[in-house]
Amino acid sequence: MSETLANLLQETRQFPPPADLASAANVKADAYDEAAEDRLAFWERQAGRLDWAQQWDQVLDWTNPPFAKWFVGGKLNVAYNCLDRHVAAGNGDRVAIHWEGEPGDNRSITYAELLALTSQAANALTDLGVTAGDRVAIYLPMIPEAAVAMLACARIGATHSVVFGGFSADALTNRIQDASAKVVITADGGFRRGKPSALKPTVDEAVAKCPTIEHVLVVRRTGQEVAWDSEKDVWWHEAVETASAEHTAEAFDAEHPLFILYTSGTTAKPKGILHTTGGYLTQAAYTHHAVFDLKPETDVYWCSADIGWVTGHSYIVYGPLANGATQLMYEGTPDTPHKGRFWELVQKHKVTILYTAPTLIRTMMKWGDDIPKQYDLSSLRLLGSVGEPINPEAWIWYRENIGRGGCPIVDTWWQTETGAIMISPLPGVTATKPGSAMRPLPGISADVVDDQAQSVPDGGGGFLVLREPWPSMLRTIWGDDQRFIDTYWSRFDGLYFAGDGAKKDDDGDLWLLGRVDDVMLVSGHNISTTEVESALVSHPSVAEAAVVGATDPTTGQAIVAFTIPRGSVDTEGDAGEALIAELREHVSKTLGPIAKPRQIMLVPELPKTRSGKIMRRLLRDVAENRSLGDVTTLQDSAVMDLISSGMSSGKSDED
Ligand code: ATP
Ligand code: MG
């Protein structure tokens, strides 16, 4: 970007917190002042929410930036904090996880039971030769054993590397090799879209190329046939479920490596993001308490992310369990066996807090308002969003149709690298604006700067940066300190640059504008994809949109939009052409003529990463008619064929 980002979208709607939520909120407005007064003392108090075996000597060591150490000299055990201490406090009978399998089977596991299972798994891993500092790969479906496996690693000080169960043998191989993992924990398979989907053959293929792997620990989930190597392979039900349920957790250093998580690879070769123990758990637990206002005695919390993403790490496993939450965990897809499955689960478990992604919200918009209407969603009191910018109209849809007009929405900005939420409303404090993540949380210092690293004024756009270290920050890229420095700390001197564009509105509230790599340069103006997409989604016929800049002889780049109509919209023949013309006008009216798309295509699907994010890079290739290259990380490569065929019919003329 040669200049700062244009600020085109104006949004004036604002929603104050419900009075009852505000008066009983876990965190109130004074938290901002308290943190501003003394940031380190603030984080020190949040660390005090955990049980430490040994107190730290120093809150932050930042003498060798960008390599931070938090709570230096402190010692604690993560699994102890997530399990034992709740049982010791008399809450062993509280349900930790209500689990729902895709085929309809279910389990409810109390804190006492989860502690017993984790202790057994810790003993079994120890018997398999795993010791503190070893790496363990976890490649599992969304079953309770995934959480147990992570907690068992944490309990014995082994560093886990969870690999999303939908990834290929190559992806798994690369991640095992990069971390030199000693054991893989997997399952025969999981249920996905109504059928068993095998995992073990993928692991077998990977392990054949990974000499560091000594054992493969296999959960029996689907009962399908598996190949068996009696030297290496061990059944979970034989090794874990027969092991002693007694295990004394040893305390580890605050900077002991807790996990490696490879970024999803939307932009480049995956990076092994390293998180450590004390600072990570402090911020995961605090943010879960503050942003979701969790009341452990009464709330039923549901984060619909997969455990293979950072959202699953911080807001299914570590944050909620550290806070003693009761949560729902669901194995399958939202449309199996029917498109109301999510809402049926909310109704059944009386879920009070739901944390999901814009991709799901927009899919639900596409499927239609009548589906959630069939269920009783009155238990919900708070909604969250993460993973992509949420378009204002999708936000409103979420509030009206899922939150029945009354639930606050917390749009939470963070990354695998940040480990925990960084920018978000506080639900009892913030008057939210649809589409804005609002303010940095107490103790966090985010800013938007121009290309000279100068803070932009209110109303301006630019690069989102973090000015000060934070407890759950990544410590490095596993095995590659130089790449850590180059990737995150070299664009602006002394600042962490996250890769995202953002703007400050006239009140100074923050709006995420997508990745700076996606920004379009149209006739000398830097236009964010997010703003044009949001303008399209604000039209009542549109459920989802992806926008890219394609090379253009007159304007440098021209805006090309791929648009998914809502379920009920007629797009056949002339109706489709008329809709396209109307949408181009609509964008021009909403954002100004500069943002009017050259071309709009109506498509049934968009290419997405495995974590559900739109892959604009591929759409740019379609828009410029380049060959498609590697589409293996797409959810459905047939989508690309559909999108390509949509090009011929949906192309409109240039002005
Ligand atoms: P990779 O870094 O490998 O390309 P990724 O960035 O998609 O993959 P994640 O760490 O899961 O992997 O996602 C973090 C990114 O998701 C952020 O940098 C931002 O682009 C986007 N994001 C997350 N939450 C929000 C949000 N609330 N609003 C806007 N964007 C968000
Ligand atoms: Mg990223």
PDB file of C-alpha atoms in Angstrom, residues 367-538:
ATOM      1  CA  TRP A 367     -30.280 -21.044   3.933  1.00  0.00           C
ATOM      2  CA  GLY A 368     -32.984 -18.660   5.102  1.00  0.00           C
ATOM      3  CA  ASP A 369     -34.562 -17.091   8.198  1.00  0.00           C
ATOM      4  CA  ASP A 370     -37.244 -19.764   8.485  1.00  0.00           C
ATOM      5  CA  ILE A 371     -34.774 -22.402   9.732  1.00  0.00           C
ATOM      6  CA  PRO A 372     -33.711 -20.827  13.055  1.00  0.00           C
ATOM      7  CA  LYS A 373     -37.339 -19.737  13.582  1.00  0.00           C
ATOM      8  CA  GLN A 374     -38.315 -23.371  14.097  1.00  0.00           C
ATOM      9  CA  TYR A 375     -36.314 -23.633  17.336  1.00  0.00           C
ATOM     10  CA  ASP A 376     -36.479 -22.144  20.801  1.00  0.00           C
ATOM     11  CA  LEU A 377     -33.365 -19.986  21.042  1.00  0.00           C
ATOM     12  CA  SER A 378     -34.526 -18.024  24.073  1.00  0.00           C
ATOM     13  CA  SER A 379     -31.727 -19.390  26.273  1.00  0.00           C
ATOM     14  CA  LEU A 380     -29.111 -17.387  24.328  1.00  0.00           C
ATOM     15  CA  ARG A 381     -27.861 -14.236  26.040  1.00  0.00           C
ATOM     16  CA  LEU A 382     -24.571 -13.483  24.271  1.00  0.00           C
ATOM     17  CA  LEU A 383     -23.209 -14.094  20.767  1.00  0.00           C
ATOM     18  CA  GLY A 384     -19.643 -13.986  19.471  1.00  0.00           C
ATOM     19  CA  SER A 385     -17.925 -13.903  16.106  1.00  0.00           C
ATOM     20  CA  VAL A 386     -14.344 -14.660  15.050  1.00  0.00           C
ATOM     21  CA  GLY A 387     -12.227 -15.484  12.021  1.00  0.00           C
ATOM     22  CA  GLU A 388     -13.048 -12.839   9.441  1.00  0.00           C
ATOM     23  CA  PRO A 389     -14.516  -9.381   9.367  1.00  0.00           C
ATOM     24  CA  ILE A 390     -18.258  -9.712   9.927  1.00  0.00           C
ATOM     25  CA  ASN A 391     -20.260  -7.660   7.442  1.00  0.00           C
ATOM     26  CA  PRO A 392     -22.640  -5.264   9.210  1.00  0.00           C
ATOM     27  CA  GLU A 393     -25.674  -6.883   7.589  1.00  0.00           C
ATOM     28  CA  ALA A 394     -24.569 -10.384   8.653  1.00  0.00           C
ATOM     29  CA  TRP A 395     -24.082  -8.970  12.160  1.00  0.00           C
ATOM     30  CA  ILE A 396     -27.636  -7.595  12.135  1.00  0.00           C
ATOM     31  CA  TRP A 397     -28.967 -10.880  10.791  1.00  0.00           C
ATOM     32  CA  TYR A 398     -27.171 -12.739  13.616  1.00  0.00           C
ATOM     33  CA  ARG A 399     -28.576 -10.361  16.209  1.00  0.00           C
ATOM     34  CA  GLU A 400     -32.149 -10.482  14.869  1.00  0.00           C
ATOM     35  CA  ASN A 401     -32.479 -14.126  13.897  1.00  0.00           C
ATOM     36  CA  ILE A 402     -30.272 -15.888  16.424  1.00  0.00           C
ATOM     37  CA  GLY A 403     -30.124 -13.322  19.213  1.00  0.00           C
ATOM     38  CA  ARG A 404     -33.825 -12.407  18.798  1.00  0.00           C
ATOM     39  CA  GLY A 405     -32.878  -8.748  18.883  1.00  0.00           C
ATOM     40  CA  GLY A 406     -31.652  -8.812  22.468  1.00  0.00           C
ATOM     41  CA  CYS A 407     -28.218 -10.470  22.669  1.00  0.00           C
ATOM     42  CA  PRO A 408     -25.065  -8.396  22.514  1.00  0.00           C
ATOM     43  CA  ILE A 409     -22.602  -9.505  19.850  1.00  0.00           C
ATOM     44  CA  VAL A 410     -18.887  -9.551  20.548  1.00  0.00           C
ATOM     45  CA  ASP A 411     -16.852  -9.383  17.340  1.00  0.00           C
ATOM     46  CA  THR A 412     -13.459 -10.621  18.485  1.00  0.00           C
ATOM     47  CA  TRP A 413     -10.281  -9.895  16.549  1.00  0.00           C
ATOM     48  CA  TRP A 414      -7.243 -12.064  17.205  1.00  0.00           C
ATOM     49  CA  GLN A 415      -4.942 -14.552  15.515  1.00  0.00           C
ATOM     50  CA  THR A 416      -3.164 -17.858  16.015  1.00  0.00           C
ATOM     51  CA  GLU A 417      -0.177 -15.657  16.799  1.00  0.00           C
ATOM     52  CA  THR A 418      -1.891 -13.563  19.462  1.00  0.00           C
ATOM     53  CA  GLY A 419      -3.134 -16.689  21.289  1.00  0.00           C
ATOM     54  CA  ALA A 420      -6.181 -14.943  22.727  1.00  0.00           C
ATOM     55  CA  ILE A 421      -8.671 -12.181  21.955  1.00  0.00           C
ATOM     56  CA  MET A 422      -7.090  -8.735  21.528  1.00  0.00           C
ATOM     57  CA  ILE A 423      -9.800  -6.427  20.199  1.00  0.00           C
ATOM     58  CA  SER A 424     -13.427  -6.885  21.176  1.00  0.00           C
ATOM     59  CA  PRO A 425     -16.355  -5.188  22.836  1.00  0.00           C
ATOM     60  CA  LEU A 426     -16.883  -5.900  26.521  1.00  0.00           C
ATOM     61  CA  PRO A 427     -20.504  -7.088  26.506  1.00  0.00           C
ATOM     62  CA  GLY A 428     -21.534  -5.235  29.654  1.00  0.00           C
ATOM     63  CA  VAL A 429     -19.767  -2.004  28.755  1.00  0.00           C
ATOM     64  CA  THR A 430     -19.531  -1.375  25.028  1.00  0.00           C
ATOM     65  CA  ALA A 431     -22.281   0.082  22.861  1.00  0.00           C
ATOM     66  CA  THR A 432     -21.521  -2.096  19.853  1.00  0.00           C
ATOM     67  CA  LYS A 433     -21.562  -1.120  16.187  1.00  0.00           C
ATOM     68  CA  PRO A 434     -22.400  -3.779  13.589  1.00  0.00           C
ATOM     69  CA  GLY A 435     -19.153  -4.810  11.906  1.00  0.00           C
ATOM     70  CA  SER A 436     -16.744  -3.212  14.365  1.00  0.00           C
ATOM     71  CA  ALA A 437     -14.494  -5.063  16.806  1.00  0.00           C
ATOM     72  CA  MET A 438     -14.501  -1.735  18.701  1.00  0.00           C
ATOM     73  CA  ARG A 439     -11.581  -1.354  21.167  1.00  0.00           C
ATOM     74  CA  PRO A 440      -8.486  -3.203  22.345  1.00  0.00           C
ATOM     75  CA  LEU A 441      -9.264  -5.117  25.523  1.00  0.00           C
ATOM     76  CA  PRO A 442      -7.928  -3.765  28.812  1.00  0.00           C
ATOM     77  CA  GLY A 443      -4.173  -4.350  28.918  1.00  0.00           C
ATOM     78  CA  ILE A 444      -3.829  -4.500  25.119  1.00  0.00           C
ATOM     79  CA  SER A 445      -2.432  -1.717  22.976  1.00  0.00           C
ATOM     80  CA  ALA A 446      -3.501  -1.940  19.346  1.00  0.00           C
ATOM     81  CA  ASP A 447      -3.244   0.933  16.889  1.00  0.00           C
ATOM     82  CA  VAL A 448      -3.704   1.736  13.213  1.00  0.00           C
ATOM     83  CA  VAL A 449      -0.686   3.300  11.519  1.00  0.00           C
ATOM     84  CA  ASP A 450       0.251   4.603   8.087  1.00  0.00           C
ATOM     85  CA  ASP A 451       3.210   3.300   6.098  1.00  0.00           C
ATOM     86  CA  GLN A 452       5.528   5.563   8.109  1.00  0.00           C
ATOM     87  CA  ALA A 453       4.343   3.899  11.343  1.00  0.00           C
ATOM     88  CA  GLN A 454       2.487   7.070  12.379  1.00  0.00           C
ATOM     89  CA  SER A 455      -0.787   6.582  14.183  1.00  0.00           C
ATOM     90  CA  VAL A 456      -3.623   7.548  11.807  1.00  0.00           C
ATOM     91  CA  PRO A 457      -6.215  10.071  13.032  1.00  0.00           C
ATOM     92  CA  ASP A 458      -9.821   9.081  13.715  1.00  0.00           C
ATOM     93  CA  GLY A 459     -11.519   8.532  10.371  1.00  0.00           C
ATOM     94  CA  GLY A 460      -8.314   7.159   8.812  1.00  0.00           C
ATOM     95  CA  GLY A 461      -7.278   3.697   7.659  1.00  0.00           C
ATOM     96  CA  GLY A 462      -4.010   1.775   7.534  1.00  0.00           C
ATOM     97  CA  PHE A 463      -2.124  -1.111   9.126  1.00  0.00           C
ATOM     98  CA  LEU A 464      -3.214  -2.759  12.357  1.00  0.00           C
ATOM     99  CA  VAL A 465      -0.285  -3.041  14.784  1.00  0.00           C
ATOM    100  CA  LEU A 466       0.253  -4.013  18.400  1.00  0.00           C
ATOM    101  CA  ARG A 467       2.479  -1.652  20.324  1.00  0.00           C
ATOM    102  CA  GLU A 468       3.232  -3.561  23.512  1.00  0.00           C
ATOM    103  CA  PRO A 469       3.868  -7.243  24.262  1.00  0.00           C
ATOM    104  CA  TRP A 470       0.903  -9.187  25.652  1.00  0.00           C
ATOM    105  CA  PRO A 471       0.848 -12.307  27.860  1.00  0.00           C
ATOM    106  CA  SER A 472      -0.453 -14.828  25.282  1.00  0.00           C
ATOM    107  CA  MET A 473       1.738 -13.610  22.431  1.00  0.00           C
ATOM    108  CA  LEU A 474       3.545 -16.139  20.300  1.00  0.00           C
ATOM    109  CA  ARG A 475       7.095 -16.612  21.551  1.00  0.00           C
ATOM    110  CA  THR A 476       8.614 -17.543  18.202  1.00  0.00           C
ATOM    111  CA  ILE A 477       8.068 -19.656  15.100  1.00  0.00           C
ATOM    112  CA  TRP A 478       9.103 -23.163  16.079  1.00  0.00           C
ATOM    113  CA  GLY A 479      12.724 -23.675  15.075  1.00  0.00           C
ATOM    114  CA  ASP A 480      12.962 -20.413  13.152  1.00  0.00           C
ATOM    115  CA  ASP A 481      13.589 -17.290  15.235  1.00  0.00           C
ATOM    116  CA  GLN A 482      14.670 -15.357  12.155  1.00  0.00           C
ATOM    117  CA  ARG A 483      11.382 -16.018  10.368  1.00  0.00           C
ATOM    118  CA  PHE A 484       9.602 -14.848  13.534  1.00  0.00           C
ATOM    119  CA  ILE A 485      11.469 -11.552  13.412  1.00  0.00           C
ATOM    120  CA  ASP A 486      11.110 -11.139   9.653  1.00  0.00           C
ATOM    121  CA  THR A 487       7.430 -12.021   9.505  1.00  0.00           C
ATOM    122  CA  TYR A 488       6.048 -10.003  12.392  1.00  0.00           C
ATOM    123  CA  TRP A 489       8.563  -7.425  13.611  1.00  0.00           C
ATOM    124  CA  SER A 490      10.369  -6.044  10.593  1.00  0.00           C
ATOM    125  CA  ARG A 491       7.698  -4.044   8.737  1.00  0.00           C
ATOM    126  CA  PHE A 492       7.558  -1.348  11.455  1.00  0.00           C
ATOM    127  CA  ASP A 493      10.382  -0.815  13.908  1.00  0.00           C
ATOM    128  CA  GLY A 494       9.422  -2.086  17.360  1.00  0.00           C
ATOM    129  CA  LEU A 495       5.813  -2.869  16.410  1.00  0.00           C
ATOM    130  CA  TYR A 496       4.103  -6.199  15.844  1.00  0.00           C
ATOM    131  CA  PHE A 497       2.400  -6.051  12.459  1.00  0.00           C
ATOM    132  CA  ALA A 498      -0.448  -8.484  12.123  1.00  0.00           C
ATOM    133  CA  GLY A 499      -0.965  -8.427   8.326  1.00  0.00           C
ATOM    134  CA  ASP A 500      -4.435  -6.904   8.576  1.00  0.00           C
ATOM    135  CA  GLY A 501      -5.736  -3.541   7.459  1.00  0.00           C
ATOM    136  CA  ALA A 502      -8.037  -1.547   9.741  1.00  0.00           C
ATOM    137  CA  LYS A 503      -9.566   1.878  10.174  1.00  0.00           C
ATOM    138  CA  LYS A 504     -10.551   4.086  13.069  1.00  0.00           C
ATOM    139  CA  ASP A 505     -13.989   5.608  12.790  1.00  0.00           C
ATOM    140  CA  ASP A 506     -14.793   9.116  13.980  1.00  0.00           C
ATOM    141  CA  ASP A 507     -15.138   7.846  17.552  1.00  0.00           C
ATOM    142  CA  GLY A 508     -11.811   6.016  17.373  1.00  0.00           C
ATOM    143  CA  ASP A 509     -13.444   2.572  17.246  1.00  0.00           C
ATOM    144  CA  LEU A 510     -11.661  -0.068  15.173  1.00  0.00           C
ATOM    145  CA  TRP A 511     -12.944  -1.720  12.002  1.00  0.00           C
ATOM    146  CA  LEU A 512     -11.016  -4.613  10.520  1.00  0.00           C
ATOM    147  CA  LEU A 513     -10.660  -4.298   6.761  1.00  0.00           C
ATOM    148  CA  GLY A 514      -9.178  -7.669   5.780  1.00  0.00           C
ATOM    149  CA  ARG A 515      -5.633  -8.592   4.889  1.00  0.00           C
ATOM    150  CA  VAL A 516      -3.477  -5.854   3.455  1.00  0.00           C
ATOM    151  CA  ASP A 517      -2.397  -8.297   0.707  1.00  0.00           C
ATOM    152  CA  ASP A 518      -5.982  -8.228  -0.540  1.00  0.00           C
ATOM    153  CA  VAL A 519      -6.316  -4.442  -0.685  1.00  0.00           C
ATOM    154  CA  MET A 520      -7.263  -3.168  -4.151  1.00  0.00           C
ATOM    155  CA  LEU A 521      -5.637  -0.184  -5.798  1.00  0.00           C
ATOM    156  CA  VAL A 522      -8.319   1.411  -7.960  1.00  0.00           C
ATOM    157  CA  SER A 523      -7.505   4.665  -9.767  1.00  0.00           C
ATOM    158  CA  GLY A 524      -4.988   5.563  -7.076  1.00  0.00           C
ATOM    159  CA  HIS A 525      -7.235   4.682  -4.102  1.00  0.00           C
ATOM    160  CA  ASN A 526      -6.586   1.835  -1.690  1.00  0.00           C
ATOM    161  CA  ILE A 527      -9.930   0.126  -1.245  1.00  0.00           C
ATOM    162  CA  SER A 528     -10.465  -2.725   1.178  1.00  0.00           C
ATOM    163  CA  THR A 529     -12.214  -5.873   0.007  1.00  0.00           C
ATOM    164  CA  THR A 530     -14.193  -5.932   3.248  1.00  0.00           C
ATOM    165  CA  GLU A 531     -15.961  -2.623   2.649  1.00  0.00           C
ATOM    166  CA  VAL A 532     -17.120  -3.573  -0.829  1.00  0.00           C
ATOM    167  CA  GLU A 533     -18.192  -7.009   0.384  1.00  0.00           C
ATOM    168  CA  SER A 534     -20.126  -5.430   3.233  1.00  0.00           C
ATOM    169  CA  ALA A 535     -21.853  -3.074   0.814  1.00  0.00           C
ATOM    170  CA  LEU A 536     -22.915  -6.044  -1.295  1.00  0.00           C
ATOM    171  CA  VAL A 537     -24.143  -8.007   1.725  1.00  0.00           C
ATOM    172  CA  SER A 538     -26.184  -4.974   2.794  1.00  0.00           C
TER     173      SER A 538
END
